[in-house]
CSV table of C-alpha atoms in Angstrom, one decimal:
chain,number,residue,atom,x,y,z
A,1,MET,CA,8.7,10.4,-19.3
A,2,ALA,CA,7.5,9.5,-15.8
A,3,ILE,CA,6.4,6.4,-14.5
A,4,ALA,CA,4.5,5.5,-11.3
A,5,ASP,CA,4.8,1.7,-10.3
A,6,LEU,CA,1.0,1.2,-9.1
A,7,ILE,CA,0.3,-2.1,-8.7
A,8,GLY,CA,-3.2,-3.5,-9.8
A,9,SER,CA,-5.2,-5.1,-13.0
A,10,SER,CA,-8.7,-4.9,-12.1
A,11,GLU,CA,-11.1,-2.3,-13.6
A,12,THR,CA,-11.5,-0.2,-10.9
A,13,PHE,CA,-7.7,0.4,-10.6
A,14,ARG,CA,-7.7,0.9,-14.1
A,15,ASP,CA,-10.3,3.7,-14.1
A,16,LEU,CA,-8.2,4.9,-11.0
A,17,LEU,CA,-5.0,5.0,-13.2
A,18,GLU,CA,-6.8,6.7,-16.3
A,19,ALA,CA,-8.4,9.7,-13.8
A,20,VAL,CA,-4.6,9.9,-12.6
A,21,ARG,CA,-3.3,10.3,-16.1
A,22,ILE,CA,-5.7,12.7,-17.0
A,23,VAL,CA,-5.0,15.2,-14.2
A,24,ALA,CA,-1.3,14.6,-13.7
A,25,PRO,CA,-0.4,17.2,-16.3
A,26,VAL,CA,-2.5,20.1,-15.3
A,27,ASP,CA,-2.2,22.3,-12.2
A,28,SER,CA,-5.3,21.6,-10.7
A,29,ALA,CA,-5.9,20.9,-7.1
A,30,VAL,CA,-6.6,17.0,-6.2
A,31,LEU,CA,-8.6,16.1,-3.3
A,32,ILE,CA,-8.0,12.3,-2.4
A,33,GLN,CA,-10.2,10.1,-0.4
A,34,GLY,CA,-10.4,6.6,1.0
A,35,GLU,CA,-10.1,4.3,3.7
A,36,THR,CA,-6.7,4.0,6.0
A,37,GLY,CA,-4.2,2.2,4.4
A,38,THR,CA,-5.6,2.7,0.6
A,39,GLY,CA,-2.7,4.1,-0.7
A,40,LYS,CA,-3.5,8.0,-0.7
A,41,GLU,CA,-0.2,8.9,-0.5
A,42,VAL,CA,1.1,6.5,-3.3
A,43,ILE,CA,-1.5,8.2,-5.2
A,44,ALA,CA,0.0,11.7,-4.7
A,45,ARG,CA,3.2,10.8,-5.8
A,46,ALA,CA,2.1,9.3,-8.7
A,47,ILE,CA,0.4,12.6,-9.7
A,48,HIS,CA,3.6,14.5,-9.1
A,49,GLU,CA,6.0,12.3,-10.7
A,50,ALA,CA,3.7,12.0,-13.8
A,51,SER,CA,3.5,16.1,-14.1
A,52,CYS,CA,5.1,18.8,-15.6
A,53,ARG,CA,6.5,19.3,-11.8
A,54,ARG,CA,8.0,16.2,-11.5
A,55,ASN,CA,11.6,17.7,-11.4
A,56,LYS,CA,10.9,19.9,-8.5
A,57,PRO,CA,10.2,19.0,-4.9
A,58,LEU,CA,7.1,17.0,-3.4
A,59,VAL,CA,6.8,18.1,0.0
A,60,SER,CA,4.5,16.3,2.3
A,61,ILE,CA,2.7,17.8,5.8
A,62,ASN,CA,0.1,15.7,8.1
A,63,CYS,CA,-2.2,17.9,9.4
A,64,ALA,CA,-3.5,15.5,12.2
A,65,ALA,CA,0.3,14.7,13.3
A,66,ILE,CA,1.3,18.3,14.0
A,67,PRO,CA,-0.3,19.9,17.4
A,68,ALA,CA,-2.4,22.8,16.3
A,69,ALA,CA,-0.4,25.5,17.7
A,70,LEU,CA,2.4,24.6,15.6
A,71,LEU,CA,0.9,23.6,12.2
A,72,GLU,CA,0.3,27.5,10.6
A,73,SER,CA,4.6,27.3,11.2
A,74,GLU,CA,5.1,24.5,9.4
A,75,LEU,CA,3.0,25.4,6.6
A,76,PHE,CA,4.1,29.0,6.6
A,77,GLY,CA,7.2,29.5,8.4
A,78,HIS,CA,8.1,31.9,11.4
A,79,GLU,CA,10.3,34.7,11.5
A,80,ARG,CA,12.5,34.9,14.6
A,81,GLY,CA,11.0,35.8,18.0
A,82,ALA,CA,7.6,35.2,16.7
A,83,PHE,CA,7.0,33.0,19.6
A,84,THR,CA,9.1,31.7,22.5
A,85,GLY,CA,11.6,29.2,21.2
A,86,ALA,CA,11.8,30.6,17.6
A,87,VAL,CA,15.2,31.6,17.9
A,88,ALA,CA,15.9,31.7,13.9
A,89,GLN,CA,13.8,32.2,11.0
A,90,THR,CA,12.3,29.1,9.6
A,91,VAL,CA,11.0,28.2,6.0
A,92,GLY,CA,7.3,26.7,5.6
A,93,ARG,CA,6.6,23.8,3.8
A,94,PHE,CA,4.7,25.9,0.8
A,95,GLN,CA,7.9,27.9,0.4
A,96,ALA,CA,9.5,24.2,0.2
A,97,ALA,CA,7.4,23.1,-1.9
A,98,ASN,CA,7.8,26.2,-4.7
A,99,GLU,CA,7.4,25.2,-8.1
A,100,GLY,CA,6.6,21.6,-7.0
A,101,THR,CA,4.0,19.9,-5.2
A,102,LEU,CA,2.3,20.2,-2.0
A,103,PHE,CA,0.5,17.2,-0.3
A,104,LEU,CA,-1.8,18.0,2.4
A,105,ASP,CA,-2.3,14.5,4.5
A,106,GLU,CA,-5.0,14.3,6.6
A,107,LEU,CA,-6.8,17.4,5.4
A,108,GLY,CA,-9.7,17.1,7.7
A,109,ASP,CA,-7.7,17.4,10.7
A,110,LEU,CA,-6.6,21.1,9.7
A,111,PRO,CA,-7.7,23.3,12.1
A,112,LEU,CA,-10.9,25.7,11.5
A,113,GLU,CA,-9.1,28.7,12.6
A,114,LEU,CA,-6.2,27.8,10.4
A,115,GLN,CA,-8.4,27.5,7.4
A,116,PRO,CA,-9.0,31.2,6.1
A,117,LYS,CA,-5.2,31.6,6.0
A,118,LEU,CA,-4.6,28.4,3.5
A,119,LEU,CA,-8.1,29.6,1.6
A,120,ARG,CA,-6.1,32.7,1.0
A,121,ALA,CA,-2.9,31.0,0.1
A,122,LEU,CA,-4.3,28.8,-2.6
A,123,GLN,CA,-6.3,31.5,-4.1
A,124,GLU,CA,-3.6,34.5,-4.4
A,125,LYS,CA,-0.5,32.4,-4.3
A,126,GLN,CA,0.9,34.7,-1.3
A,127,PHE,CA,1.2,34.2,2.2
A,128,GLU,CA,3.6,35.7,5.4
A,129,ARG,CA,5.5,34.0,7.6
A,130,LEU,CA,4.2,33.5,11.5
A,131,GLY,CA,5.2,36.9,13.2
A,132,GLY,CA,6.0,38.4,9.6
A,133,ASN,CA,4.5,41.0,7.8
A,134,ARG,CA,6.5,40.5,4.4
A,135,THR,CA,4.3,39.2,1.7
A,136,ILE,CA,5.8,35.9,-0.2
A,137,ARG,CA,4.6,34.5,-3.5
A,138,THR,CA,4.5,30.9,-4.2
A,139,ASP,CA,3.7,28.5,-7.1
A,140,VAL,CA,2.2,25.5,-5.6
A,141,ARG,CA,0.3,22.5,-6.8
A,142,ILE,CA,-1.9,21.3,-4.0
A,143,VAL,CA,-2.7,17.9,-3.5
A,144,ALA,CA,-4.9,16.8,-0.5
A,145,ALA,CA,-6.3,13.2,1.4
A,146,THR,CA,-8.8,12.6,3.9
A,147,ASN,CA,-10.3,9.0,5.3
A,148,GLN,CA,-12.9,11.6,6.4
A,149,ASN,CA,-16.2,12.6,4.7
A,150,LEU,CA,-15.2,16.6,4.2
A,151,SER,CA,-18.8,17.1,2.4
A,152,GLN,CA,-20.7,15.8,5.6
A,153,MET,CA,-17.9,17.9,8.0
A,154,VAL,CA,-19.3,21.2,5.8
A,155,GLN,CA,-22.8,20.2,6.5
A,156,ASP,CA,-21.7,20.0,10.1
A,157,LYS,CA,-20.0,23.6,10.4
A,158,LYS,CA,-16.2,21.7,10.8
A,159,PHE,CA,-14.7,22.7,7.8
A,160,ARG,CA,-15.1,25.8,5.5
A,161,ALA,CA,-17.0,25.1,2.1
A,162,ASP,CA,-15.0,27.8,0.6
A,163,LEU,CA,-12.2,25.7,1.1
A,164,TYR,CA,-13.6,22.3,0.4
A,165,TYR,CA,-14.7,23.8,-3.0
A,166,ARG,CA,-11.2,24.8,-3.5
A,167,LEU,CA,-9.7,21.9,-2.8
A,168,ASN,CA,-12.2,19.7,-4.4
A,169,VAL,CA,-11.8,20.6,-8.4
A,170,PHE,CA,-10.7,16.7,-9.2
A,171,PRO,CA,-11.8,14.4,-6.5
A,172,LEU,CA,-10.6,10.8,-6.4
A,173,THR,CA,-11.9,8.2,-4.4
A,174,LEU,CA,-9.8,5.5,-3.9
A,175,PRO,CA,-11.2,2.0,-3.6
A,176,PRO,CA,-11.2,0.0,-0.2
A,177,LEU,CA,-9.0,-3.5,-1.0
A,178,ARG,CA,-12.0,-5.8,-0.2
A,179,GLU,CA,-13.9,-3.9,-3.7
A,180,ARG,CA,-11.0,-5.1,-5.8
A,181,ARG,CA,-9.5,-8.3,-4.5
A,182,GLU,CA,-8.4,-9.5,-8.2
A,183,ASP,CA,-5.6,-7.0,-7.2
A,184,ILE,CA,-4.5,-9.1,-4.2
A,185,PRO,CA,-2.2,-11.8,-6.1
A,186,LEU,CA,-0.2,-9.2,-7.7
A,187,LEU,CA,0.2,-6.8,-4.3
A,188,ALA,CA,0.7,-10.0,-2.1
A,189,GLU,CA,3.7,-11.6,-4.5
A,190,HIS,CA,5.4,-8.1,-5.3
A,191,PHE,CA,5.2,-7.5,-1.4
A,192,VAL,CA,6.7,-11.2,-1.0
A,193,ARG,CA,9.4,-10.0,-3.3
A,194,GLU,CA,10.4,-7.2,-2.0
A,195,PHE,CA,10.5,-8.2,1.9
A,196,ALA,CA,12.1,-11.4,0.7
A,197,ASN,CA,15.3,-9.0,-1.1
A,198,ARG,CA,15.3,-6.9,2.0
A,199,GLN,CA,15.6,-10.2,4.5
A,200,GLY,CA,18.2,-11.8,2.0
A,201,LYS,CA,15.4,-14.4,1.4
A,202,THR,CA,14.5,-16.2,-1.9
A,203,ILE,CA,10.9,-17.2,-1.8
A,204,ASP,CA,8.9,-18.0,-5.2
A,205,THR,CA,5.9,-19.2,-4.3
A,206,ILE,CA,2.9,-18.7,-2.4
A,207,PRO,CA,0.7,-21.7,-1.4
A,208,ALA,CA,-2.2,-21.8,-3.2
A,209,HIS,CA,-4.6,-22.1,0.1
A,210,VAL,CA,-2.4,-19.1,1.4
A,211,MET,CA,-3.6,-17.1,-1.7
A,212,ASN,CA,-7.0,-18.2,-1.2
A,213,ALA,CA,-7.1,-16.8,2.4
A,214,LEU,CA,-5.8,-13.5,1.1
A,215,GLU,CA,-8.3,-13.2,-1.5
A,216,HIS,CA,-11.1,-13.8,0.6
A,217,TYR,CA,-10.0,-11.7,3.8
A,218,ASP,CA,-12.0,-8.1,4.1
A,219,TRP,CA,-8.9,-6.4,4.6
A,220,PRO,CA,-10.3,-3.8,7.0
A,221,GLY,CA,-6.9,-2.2,7.2
A,222,ASN,CA,-6.4,-2.1,3.5
A,223,ILE,CA,-3.0,-2.7,1.0
A,224,ARG,CA,-1.7,-1.6,4.4
A,225,GLU,CA,-2.7,-4.2,6.5
A,226,LEU,CA,-2.0,-6.7,3.6
A,227,GLN,CA,1.7,-5.3,3.4
A,228,ASN,CA,2.0,-6.0,7.4
A,229,VAL,CA,0.8,-9.5,7.3
A,230,ILE,CA,3.2,-10.5,4.1
A,231,GLU,CA,6.0,-9.1,6.1
A,232,ARG,CA,5.6,-11.2,9.1
A,233,ALA,CA,5.0,-14.4,6.6
A,234,VAL,CA,8.3,-13.5,5.0
A,235,ILE,CA,10.1,-13.3,8.4
A,236,MET,CA,8.7,-16.5,9.6
A,237,THR,CA,9.7,-18.3,6.2
A,238,THR,CA,12.8,-20.7,6.4
A,239,GLY,CA,12.4,-22.1,2.6
A,240,ARG,CA,11.7,-21.0,-0.9
A,241,VAL,CA,7.7,-21.2,-0.1
A,242,LEU,CA,5.9,-18.4,2.1
A,243,ASN,CA,5.0,-19.5,5.4
A,244,SER,CA,1.0,-20.1,5.6
A,245,TYR,CA,0.9,-19.2,9.4
A,246,PRO,CA,-0.1,-15.6,8.0
A,247,ALA,CA,-3.2,-17.6,6.6
A,248,GLN,CA,-4.2,-19.1,9.2
A,249,ASP,CA,-4.5,-15.9,11.2
A,250,LEU,CA,-7.0,-14.5,9.2
A,251,ILE,CA,-8.9,-17.3,8.9
A,252,ARG,CA,-9.2,-17.4,12.8
A,253,SER,CA,-9.9,-13.9,12.7
A,254,GLY,CA,-13.5,-14.5,11.3
A,255,THR,CA,-13.4,-11.6,8.9
A,256,THR,CA,-13.5,-13.1,5.6
A,257,ALA,CA,-16.4,-12.0,3.9
A,258,ASN,CA,-16.8,-15.1,1.5
A,259,ARG,CA,-15.0,-17.8,3.9
A,260,PRO,CA,-13.0,-20.0,1.6
A,261,PHE,CA,-13.0,-23.9,1.8
A,262,GLU,CA,-10.0,-24.3,3.3
A,263,PRO,CA,-8.2,-27.8,4.5
A,264,ALA,CA,-9.7,-28.8,7.9
A,265,GLU,CA,-6.5,-29.0,9.7
A,266,LEU,CA,-6.0,-24.6,9.1
A,267,MET,CA,-9.4,-24.5,10.9
A,268,ASN,CA,-7.9,-26.1,14.4
A,269,ILE,CA,-4.8,-24.4,14.5
A,270,LYS,CA,-4.4,-24.5,18.5
A,271,THR,CA,-0.2,-25.2,19.4
A,272,LEU,CA,2.8,-24.6,17.5
A,273,ALA,CA,3.0,-28.2,16.2
A,274,ASP,CA,-0.6,-28.0,14.6
A,275,ALA,CA,0.7,-24.8,12.6
A,276,ASP,CA,3.8,-26.9,11.5
A,277,ARG,CA,1.7,-29.8,10.6
A,278,ALA,CA,-1.0,-27.6,8.8
A,279,HIS,CA,2.1,-26.1,6.6
A,280,ILE,CA,4.0,-29.1,6.0
A,281,THR,CA,0.8,-30.7,5.0
A,282,ALA,CA,-0.1,-27.9,2.7
A,283,ILE,CA,3.5,-27.9,1.2
A,284,LEU,CA,3.0,-31.8,0.4
A,285,ARG,CA,-0.3,-31.2,-1.1
A,286,GLU,CA,1.3,-28.5,-3.2
A,287,SER,CA,4.3,-30.9,-4.4
A,288,ASN,CA,1.8,-34.0,-5.0
A,289,TRP,CA,3.3,-35.4,-2.0
A,290,VAL,CA,6.9,-35.7,-3.2
A,291,VAL,CA,9.6,-35.5,-0.4
A,292,GLY,CA,12.8,-35.3,-2.4
A,293,GLY,CA,14.3,-34.2,-5.3
A,294,PRO,CA,14.6,-30.4,-6.7
A,295,ARG,CA,11.0,-30.0,-6.7
A,296,GLY,CA,9.9,-32.2,-3.4
A,297,ALA,CA,8.6,-30.5,-0.1
A,298,ALA,CA,11.9,-30.4,1.4
A,299,ALA,CA,13.3,-28.6,-1.2
A,300,GLN,CA,10.9,-26.2,-0.7
A,301,LEU,CA,10.9,-26.0,2.8
A,302,GLY,CA,14.5,-25.4,2.5
A,303,VAL,CA,15.5,-28.4,4.5
A,304,PRO,CA,17.3,-31.7,4.0
A,305,ARG,CA,14.7,-34.5,2.9
A,306,THR,CA,15.8,-36.6,6.1
A,307,THR,CA,14.9,-34.1,8.3
A,308,LEU,CA,11.7,-33.4,6.7
A,309,LEU,CA,10.7,-37.2,7.0
A,310,ALA,CA,11.6,-37.1,10.3
A,311,LYS,CA,9.6,-34.0,11.5
A,312,MET,CA,6.6,-35.9,9.6
A,313,ARG,CA,6.8,-38.7,11.7
A,314,ARG,CA,6.8,-37.0,14.5
A,315,LEU,CA,4.0,-35.0,13.9
A,316,GLY,CA,1.9,-38.2,12.5
A,317,ILE,CA,2.2,-37.1,9.0
A,318,SER,CA,2.6,-40.0,6.4
A,319,SER,CA,3.9,-39.6,3.1
A,320,VAL,CA,1.7,-41.1,0.8
A,321,VAL,CA,4.1,-40.8,-2.0
A,322,THR,CA,7.6,-40.1,-1.8
A,323,ARG,CA,8.5,-40.3,-5.7
A,324,GLY,CA,6.0,-39.6,-8.3
A,325,ARG,CA,5.4,-37.4,-11.3
A,326,PRO,CA,6.7,-33.7,-11.1
A,327,MET,CA,4.1,-31.0,-9.3
A,328,GLN,CA,2.2,-29.0,-11.4
A,329,PRO,CA,3.9,-25.6,-12.5
A,330,LYS,CA,3.2,-23.1,-9.4
A,331,ARG,CA,1.7,-19.7,-9.6
A,332,ARG,CA,4.7,-17.5,-11.0
A,333,PHE,CA,5.5,-14.0,-9.8
A,334,ALA,CA,4.5,-11.1,-12.0
A,335,TYR,CA,6.9,-8.5,-12.3
A,336,VAL,CA,5.4,-5.7,-11.4
A,337,MET,CA,8.2,-3.2,-10.7
A,338,GLY,CA,10.8,-2.4,-13.3
A,339,ASP,CA,10.8,-3.3,-17.2
A,340,PRO,CA,9.7,-7.1,-18.0
A,341,ALA,CA,12.8,-7.2,-20.6
A,342,LYS,CA,15.1,-7.2,-17.9
A,343,HIS,CA,13.9,-10.4,-17.0
A,344,PRO,CA,14.7,-13.1,-20.0
A,345,GLY,CA,13.7,-16.1,-19.7
A,346,GLU,CA,10.7,-15.3,-17.5
A,347,GLU,CA,7.3,-16.8,-18.7
A,348,SER,CA,4.2,-14.0,-19.3
A,349,THR,CA,1.7,-14.1,-16.6
A,350,SER,CA,-1.8,-14.1,-17.5
A,351,VAL,CA,-2.3,-10.9,-15.1
A,352,GLN,CA,-0.8,-7.9,-16.0
A,353,ALA,CA,0.6,-5.2,-14.0
A,354,VAL,CA,-0.6,-1.5,-14.9
A,355,ARG,CA,1.7,1.4,-14.8
A,356,ALA,CA,0.9,5.1,-14.5
A,357,VAL,CA,2.7,6.5,-17.7
A,358,ALA,CA,3.1,10.6,-18.5
A,359,VAL,CA,4.8,11.8,-21.2
């Protein structure tokens, strides 16, 4: 049984996982299309790991990252002396992926002159190395990905129609993050845990106003942009509560589709003192203005109570309540990676983490 750790709970995401579950066990070519940062390589890996080829190699090549003059050699290999500098025989990605999966990323950037040779390798399952005449047979499952409109490129004569139809056997279109906003909390919580673990930190709370900003941002860079924002926030966090600076950056960027109602101080950040004041005020609200104690704002910020009180005085923040009822339970992290049974004592979450599973 292979499990691909894919995170989400929205209907759109569940439909995508169902498509992955259906196509993974067969050897048909898959064409993954979607905006930059939507996770095309993650889906390609999930298809491989849920397939019958999972014990064989998954070999990737980025068609846009390699100069056109070298791409043929990278795909099919070359013989010694095939060109200046070819001092030894080289195995290409096709041969390296034999009996496994070859992931062709950024397929739309594949040069036109190389497309006929790729088409032959796909149709006849054989090729020759650059500078050689010996036919090499290979058994490779192809998964390709692009952020370009290949159908339009075919009409514009920028991509071969026969190659397009050969690869477009089972098309998958990945939705942008702005079309699956229900998945943002799970993704954010996962990235917080991942980066906190890497940095040796313990962060167990994402303030409500921060999550609100994350959920309403347009995310032109999709999941990759969310990942970068969370990593920056974790770096800046000193306590157990995620730093709110990223939310302020998103608000100032002015690219929210449905701007959430935010505390007024978040809309007027001009100095570091303003940012500190906004962050501390938000944490005080989260703790019902309780400063001390194990669940107070000082503990959440990871500073002594006296230090927080001194900083509040310096920033002009009045503590309306320093002692009172315990704060309401905070948003708990959902275990999106691994078996929930490994975390005894955790409360269940109403948002389920979805996994793609193939037997």
